[in-house]
Tab-separated table of C-alpha atoms in Angstrom:
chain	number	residue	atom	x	y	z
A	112	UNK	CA	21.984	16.454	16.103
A	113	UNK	CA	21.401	12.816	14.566
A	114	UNK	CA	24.702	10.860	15.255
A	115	UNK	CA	26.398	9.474	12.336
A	116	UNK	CA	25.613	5.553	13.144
A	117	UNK	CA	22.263	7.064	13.210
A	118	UNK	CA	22.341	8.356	9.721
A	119	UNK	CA	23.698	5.652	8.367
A	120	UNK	CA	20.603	3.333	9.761
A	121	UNK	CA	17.905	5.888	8.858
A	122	UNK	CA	19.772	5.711	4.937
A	123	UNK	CA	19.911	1.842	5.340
A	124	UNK	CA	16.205	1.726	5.916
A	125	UNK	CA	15.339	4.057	3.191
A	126	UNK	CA	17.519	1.537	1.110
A	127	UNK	CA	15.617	-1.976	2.465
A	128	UNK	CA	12.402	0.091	1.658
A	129	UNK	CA	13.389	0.752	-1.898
A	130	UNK	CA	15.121	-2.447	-2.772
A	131	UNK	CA	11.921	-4.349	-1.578
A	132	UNK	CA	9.398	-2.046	-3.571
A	133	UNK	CA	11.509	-2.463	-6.750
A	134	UNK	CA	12.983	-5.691	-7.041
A	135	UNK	CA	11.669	-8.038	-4.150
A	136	UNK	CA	8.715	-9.883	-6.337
A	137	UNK	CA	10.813	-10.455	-9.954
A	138	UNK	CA	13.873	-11.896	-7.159
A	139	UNK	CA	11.287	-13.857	-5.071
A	140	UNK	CA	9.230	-15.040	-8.344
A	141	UNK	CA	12.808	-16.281	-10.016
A	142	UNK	CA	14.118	-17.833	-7.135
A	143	UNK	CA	10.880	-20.301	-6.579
A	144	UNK	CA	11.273	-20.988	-10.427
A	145	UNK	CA	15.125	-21.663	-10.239
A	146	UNK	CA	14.741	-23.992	-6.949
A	147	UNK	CA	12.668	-26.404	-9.071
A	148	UNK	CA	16.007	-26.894	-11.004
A	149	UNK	CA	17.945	-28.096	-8.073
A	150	UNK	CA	17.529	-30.825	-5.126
A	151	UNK	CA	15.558	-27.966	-3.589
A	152	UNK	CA	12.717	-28.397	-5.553
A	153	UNK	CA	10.082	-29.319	-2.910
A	154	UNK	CA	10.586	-25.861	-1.240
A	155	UNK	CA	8.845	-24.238	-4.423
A	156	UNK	CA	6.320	-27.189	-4.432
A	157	UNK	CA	5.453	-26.604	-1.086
A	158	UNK	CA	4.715	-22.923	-1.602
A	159	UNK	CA	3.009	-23.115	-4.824
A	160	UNK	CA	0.324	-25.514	-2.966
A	161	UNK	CA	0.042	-22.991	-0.535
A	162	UNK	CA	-0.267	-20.008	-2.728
A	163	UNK	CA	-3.237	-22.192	-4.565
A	164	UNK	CA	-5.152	-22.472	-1.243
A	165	UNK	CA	-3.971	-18.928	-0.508
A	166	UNK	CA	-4.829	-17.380	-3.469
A	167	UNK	CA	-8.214	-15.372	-2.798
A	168	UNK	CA	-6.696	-13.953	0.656
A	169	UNK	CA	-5.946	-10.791	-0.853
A	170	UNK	CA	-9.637	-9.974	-1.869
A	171	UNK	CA	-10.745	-11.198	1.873
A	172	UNK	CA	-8.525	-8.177	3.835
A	173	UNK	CA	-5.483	-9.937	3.504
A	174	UNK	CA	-3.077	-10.884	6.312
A	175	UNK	CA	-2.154	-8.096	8.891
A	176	UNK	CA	0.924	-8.846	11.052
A	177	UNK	CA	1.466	-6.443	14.452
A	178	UNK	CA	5.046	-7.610	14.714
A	179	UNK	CA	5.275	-6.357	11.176
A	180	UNK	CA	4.345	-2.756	11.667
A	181	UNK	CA	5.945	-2.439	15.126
A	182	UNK	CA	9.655	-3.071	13.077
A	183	UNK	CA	11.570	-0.742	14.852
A	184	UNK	CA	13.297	-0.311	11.132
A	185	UNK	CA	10.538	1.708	10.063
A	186	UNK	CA	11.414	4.402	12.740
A	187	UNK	CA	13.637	5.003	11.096
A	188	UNK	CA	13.069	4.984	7.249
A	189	UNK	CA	10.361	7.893	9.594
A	190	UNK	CA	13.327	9.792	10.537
A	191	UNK	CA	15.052	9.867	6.839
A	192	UNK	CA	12.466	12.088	5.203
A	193	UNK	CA	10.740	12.832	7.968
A	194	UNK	CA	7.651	11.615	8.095
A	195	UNK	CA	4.469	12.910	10.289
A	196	UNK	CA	0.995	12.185	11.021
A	197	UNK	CA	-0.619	15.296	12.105
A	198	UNK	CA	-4.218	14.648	13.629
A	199	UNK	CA	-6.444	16.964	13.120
A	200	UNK	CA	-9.734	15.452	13.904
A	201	UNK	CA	-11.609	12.517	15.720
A	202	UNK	CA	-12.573	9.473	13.567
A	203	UNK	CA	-14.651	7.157	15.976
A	204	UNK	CA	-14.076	3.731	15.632
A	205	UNK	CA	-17.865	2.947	15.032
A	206	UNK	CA	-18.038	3.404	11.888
A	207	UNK	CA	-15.645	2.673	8.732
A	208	UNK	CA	-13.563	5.265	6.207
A	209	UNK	CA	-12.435	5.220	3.259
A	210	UNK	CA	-9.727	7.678	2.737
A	211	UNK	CA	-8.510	8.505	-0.421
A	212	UNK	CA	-5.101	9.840	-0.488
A	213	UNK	CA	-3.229	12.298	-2.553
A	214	UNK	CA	-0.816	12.825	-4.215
A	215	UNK	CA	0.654	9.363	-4.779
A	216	UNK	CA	4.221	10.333	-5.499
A	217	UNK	CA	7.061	7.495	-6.359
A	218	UNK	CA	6.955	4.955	-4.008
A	219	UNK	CA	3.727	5.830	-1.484
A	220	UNK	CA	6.426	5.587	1.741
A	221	UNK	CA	4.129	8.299	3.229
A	222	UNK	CA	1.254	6.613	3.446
A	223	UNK	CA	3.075	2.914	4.175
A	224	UNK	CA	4.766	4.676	7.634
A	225	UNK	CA	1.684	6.535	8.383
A	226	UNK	CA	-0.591	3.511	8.105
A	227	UNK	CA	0.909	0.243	7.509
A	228	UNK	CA	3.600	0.669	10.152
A	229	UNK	CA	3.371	2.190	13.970
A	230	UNK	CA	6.097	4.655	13.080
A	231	UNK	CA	4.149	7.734	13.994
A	232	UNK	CA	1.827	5.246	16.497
A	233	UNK	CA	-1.385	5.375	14.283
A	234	UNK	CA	-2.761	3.024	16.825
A	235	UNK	CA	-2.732	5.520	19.190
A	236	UNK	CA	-3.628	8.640	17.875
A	237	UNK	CA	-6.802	6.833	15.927
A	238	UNK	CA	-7.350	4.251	18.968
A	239	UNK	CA	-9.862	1.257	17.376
A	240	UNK	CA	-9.197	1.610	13.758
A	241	UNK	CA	-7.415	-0.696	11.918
A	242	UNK	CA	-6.320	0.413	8.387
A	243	UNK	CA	-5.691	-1.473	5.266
A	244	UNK	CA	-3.533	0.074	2.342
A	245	UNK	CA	-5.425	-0.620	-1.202
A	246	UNK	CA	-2.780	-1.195	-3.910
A	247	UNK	CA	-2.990	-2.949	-7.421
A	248	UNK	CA	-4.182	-6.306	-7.654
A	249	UNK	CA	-1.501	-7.370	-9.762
A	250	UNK	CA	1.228	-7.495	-7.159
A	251	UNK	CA	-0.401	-9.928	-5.210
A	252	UNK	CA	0.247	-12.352	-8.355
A	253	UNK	CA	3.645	-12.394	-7.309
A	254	UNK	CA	5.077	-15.165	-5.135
A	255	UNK	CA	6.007	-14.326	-1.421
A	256	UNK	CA	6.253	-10.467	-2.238
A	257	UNK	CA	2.299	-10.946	-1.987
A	258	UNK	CA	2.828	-12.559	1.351
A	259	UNK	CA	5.171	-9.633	2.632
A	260	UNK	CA	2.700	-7.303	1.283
A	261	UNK	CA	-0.209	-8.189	3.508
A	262	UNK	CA	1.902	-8.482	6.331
A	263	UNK	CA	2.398	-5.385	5.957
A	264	UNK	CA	-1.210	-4.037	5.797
A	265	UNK	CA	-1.666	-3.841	1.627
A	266	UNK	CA	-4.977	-5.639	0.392
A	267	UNK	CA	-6.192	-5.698	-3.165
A	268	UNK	CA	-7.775	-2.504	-4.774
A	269	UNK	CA	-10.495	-4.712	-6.299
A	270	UNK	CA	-14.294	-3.959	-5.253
A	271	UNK	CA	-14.462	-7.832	-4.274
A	272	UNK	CA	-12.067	-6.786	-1.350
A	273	UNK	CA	-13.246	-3.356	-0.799
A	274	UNK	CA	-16.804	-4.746	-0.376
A	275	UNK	CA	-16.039	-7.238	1.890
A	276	UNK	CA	-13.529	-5.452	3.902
A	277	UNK	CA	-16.115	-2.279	4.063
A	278	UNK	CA	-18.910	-4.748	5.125
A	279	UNK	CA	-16.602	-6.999	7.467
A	280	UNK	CA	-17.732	-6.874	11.332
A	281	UNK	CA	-16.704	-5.122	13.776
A	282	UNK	CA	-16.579	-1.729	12.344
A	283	UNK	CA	-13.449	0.338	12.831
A	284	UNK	CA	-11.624	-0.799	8.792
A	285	UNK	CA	-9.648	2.527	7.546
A	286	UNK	CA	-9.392	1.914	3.548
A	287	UNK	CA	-6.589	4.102	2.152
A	288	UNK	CA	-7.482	4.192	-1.356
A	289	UNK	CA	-4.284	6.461	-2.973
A	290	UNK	CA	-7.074	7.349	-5.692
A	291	UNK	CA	-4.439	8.988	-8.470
A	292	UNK	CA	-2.917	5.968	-9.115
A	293	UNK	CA	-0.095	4.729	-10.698
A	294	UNK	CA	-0.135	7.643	-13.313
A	295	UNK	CA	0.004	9.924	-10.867
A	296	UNK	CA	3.581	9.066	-10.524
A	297	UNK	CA	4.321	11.076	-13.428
A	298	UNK	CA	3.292	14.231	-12.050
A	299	UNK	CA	5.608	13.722	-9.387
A	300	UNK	CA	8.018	16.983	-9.113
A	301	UNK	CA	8.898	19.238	-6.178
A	302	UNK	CA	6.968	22.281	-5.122
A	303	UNK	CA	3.373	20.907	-6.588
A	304	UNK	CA	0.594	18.856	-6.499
A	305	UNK	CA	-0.749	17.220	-9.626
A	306	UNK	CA	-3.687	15.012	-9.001
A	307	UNK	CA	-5.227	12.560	-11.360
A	308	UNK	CA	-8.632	12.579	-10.572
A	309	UNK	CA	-10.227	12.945	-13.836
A	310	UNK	CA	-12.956	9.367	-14.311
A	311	UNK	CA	-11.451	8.402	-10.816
A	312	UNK	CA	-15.014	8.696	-8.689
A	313	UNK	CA	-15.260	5.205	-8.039
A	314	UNK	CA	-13.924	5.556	-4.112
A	315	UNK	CA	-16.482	7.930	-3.784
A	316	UNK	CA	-19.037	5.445	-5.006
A	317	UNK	CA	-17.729	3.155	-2.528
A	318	UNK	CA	-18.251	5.376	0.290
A	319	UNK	CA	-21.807	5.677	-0.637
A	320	UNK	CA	-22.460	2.471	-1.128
A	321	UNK	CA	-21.177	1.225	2.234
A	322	UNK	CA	-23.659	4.350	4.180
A	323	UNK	CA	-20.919	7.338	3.593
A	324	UNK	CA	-22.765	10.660	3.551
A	325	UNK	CA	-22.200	12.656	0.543
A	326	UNK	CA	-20.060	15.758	0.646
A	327	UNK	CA	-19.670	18.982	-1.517
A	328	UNK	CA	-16.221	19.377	-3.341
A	329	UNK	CA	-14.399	22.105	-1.473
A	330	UNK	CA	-12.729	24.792	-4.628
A	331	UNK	CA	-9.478	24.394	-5.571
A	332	UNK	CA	-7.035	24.896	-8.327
A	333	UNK	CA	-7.874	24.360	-12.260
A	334	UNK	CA	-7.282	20.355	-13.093
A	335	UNK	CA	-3.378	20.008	-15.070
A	336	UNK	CA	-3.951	19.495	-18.618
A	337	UNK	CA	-0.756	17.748	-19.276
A	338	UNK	CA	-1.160	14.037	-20.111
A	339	UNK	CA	1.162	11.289	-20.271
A	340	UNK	CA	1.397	7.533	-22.031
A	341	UNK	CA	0.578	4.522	-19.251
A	342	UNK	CA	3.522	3.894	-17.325
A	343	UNK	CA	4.675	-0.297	-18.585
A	344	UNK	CA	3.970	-1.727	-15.259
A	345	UNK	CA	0.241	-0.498	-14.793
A	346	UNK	CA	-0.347	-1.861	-18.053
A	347	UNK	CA	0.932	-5.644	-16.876
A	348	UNK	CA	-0.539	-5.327	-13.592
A	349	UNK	CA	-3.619	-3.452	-14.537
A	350	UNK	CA	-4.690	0.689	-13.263
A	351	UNK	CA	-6.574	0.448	-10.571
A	352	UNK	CA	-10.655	-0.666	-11.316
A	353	UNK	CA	-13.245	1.945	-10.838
A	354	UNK	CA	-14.943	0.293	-8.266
């Protein structure tokens, strides 16, 4: 039985995670802005010049950190839910993957334990591979959240990075490509899985296009006619490209 000091750090986790994902980039993006107000001002000079030499490092693979992922934190934002990788066959680390995950629920914290942390010790289980997290291009626009992003193990969605992290040497790049979207979000509920794969083929095109053997569709259920409006923020920071 988890001890109550233990709860509370597995709930402040979940609340770090969260807090970052919703309001990180608008507070990070202000504060650089207000700085230039104040005595402080060569701060925010300092990193604008940097994000202007820095600025095409999200469509080159981004900026991986190890001490990043191995945030003991993240074992426990694991243990809130919980969270598990479950293994169920080899991938050798001769070759590169694209993976497109499903379904992309609220906030993806599934697939940012699994692969952008070592939580559930992807390193080990898939020894060699090194995976990368593809997310909308539009949040790498955003001052020092875009830095804390690739850190993490998030590069750009956009086919400039896929293509060049796909064609990269050595082999051994796992692309998570959560292929539903943003809009999938809306389908979000409990008990079932809505996907939003309708005109969404372009990580498959990817796959062949980088030597991926083609694969028949395994049958599943009938496609969910319900459709919703854009959700605001995909429409500033743009769906994700068919690539």
């Amino acid at each position: 039985m988890k001890t109550r000091g233990r709860r509370w750090l597995e709930s402040a986790s979940a609340l770090h995670y969260v807090t970052t994902f919703l309001f990180m980039g608008t507070f990070c993006t202000l504060l650089l802005f207000l700085l230039l107000l104040t005595s402080l001002w060569p701060i925010s000079l300092l990193y604008f010049a940097w994000l202007y030499l820095d600025w095409d490092m999200p469509n080159q693979g981004g900026r991986c950190s190890t001490w990043m992922s191995k945030r003991t934190i993240w074992k426990y934002l694991r243990d809130y839910f919980p969270i598990n990788l479950l293994k169920t066959a080899e991938l050798p680390p001769d070759r590169n993957y694209v993976l497109g995950a499903h379904p992309h629920g609220i906030m993806c914290i599934g697939y940012s334990c699994n692969f952008c942390t070592e939580s559930n010790a992807f390193s080990q289980q898939f020894s060699g591979l090194q995976p990368f997290i593809a997310t909308l291009a539009g949040l790498f626009r955003l001052p020092i959240y875009r830095d804390f992003l690739m850190f993490s193990g998030f590069c750009s969605v956009d086919r400039q990075n896929l293509d060049y992290v796909l064609s990269e040497n050595p082999c051994g790049k796992l692309v998570v490509i959560i292929v539903g979207g943003a809009q999938e979000m809306l389908y979000s509920g409990p008990g079932q899985h809505c996907l939003n794969l309708l005109n969404r083929k372009g990580f498959v095109r990817l796959a062949l296009r980088h030597g991926g053997p083609p694969y028949r569709r395994a049958p599943g259920p009938p496609p969910h006619r319900e459709r919703h409006r854009p959700l605001p923020h995909t429409q500033l920071e743009g769906p994700g490209p068919a690539v």
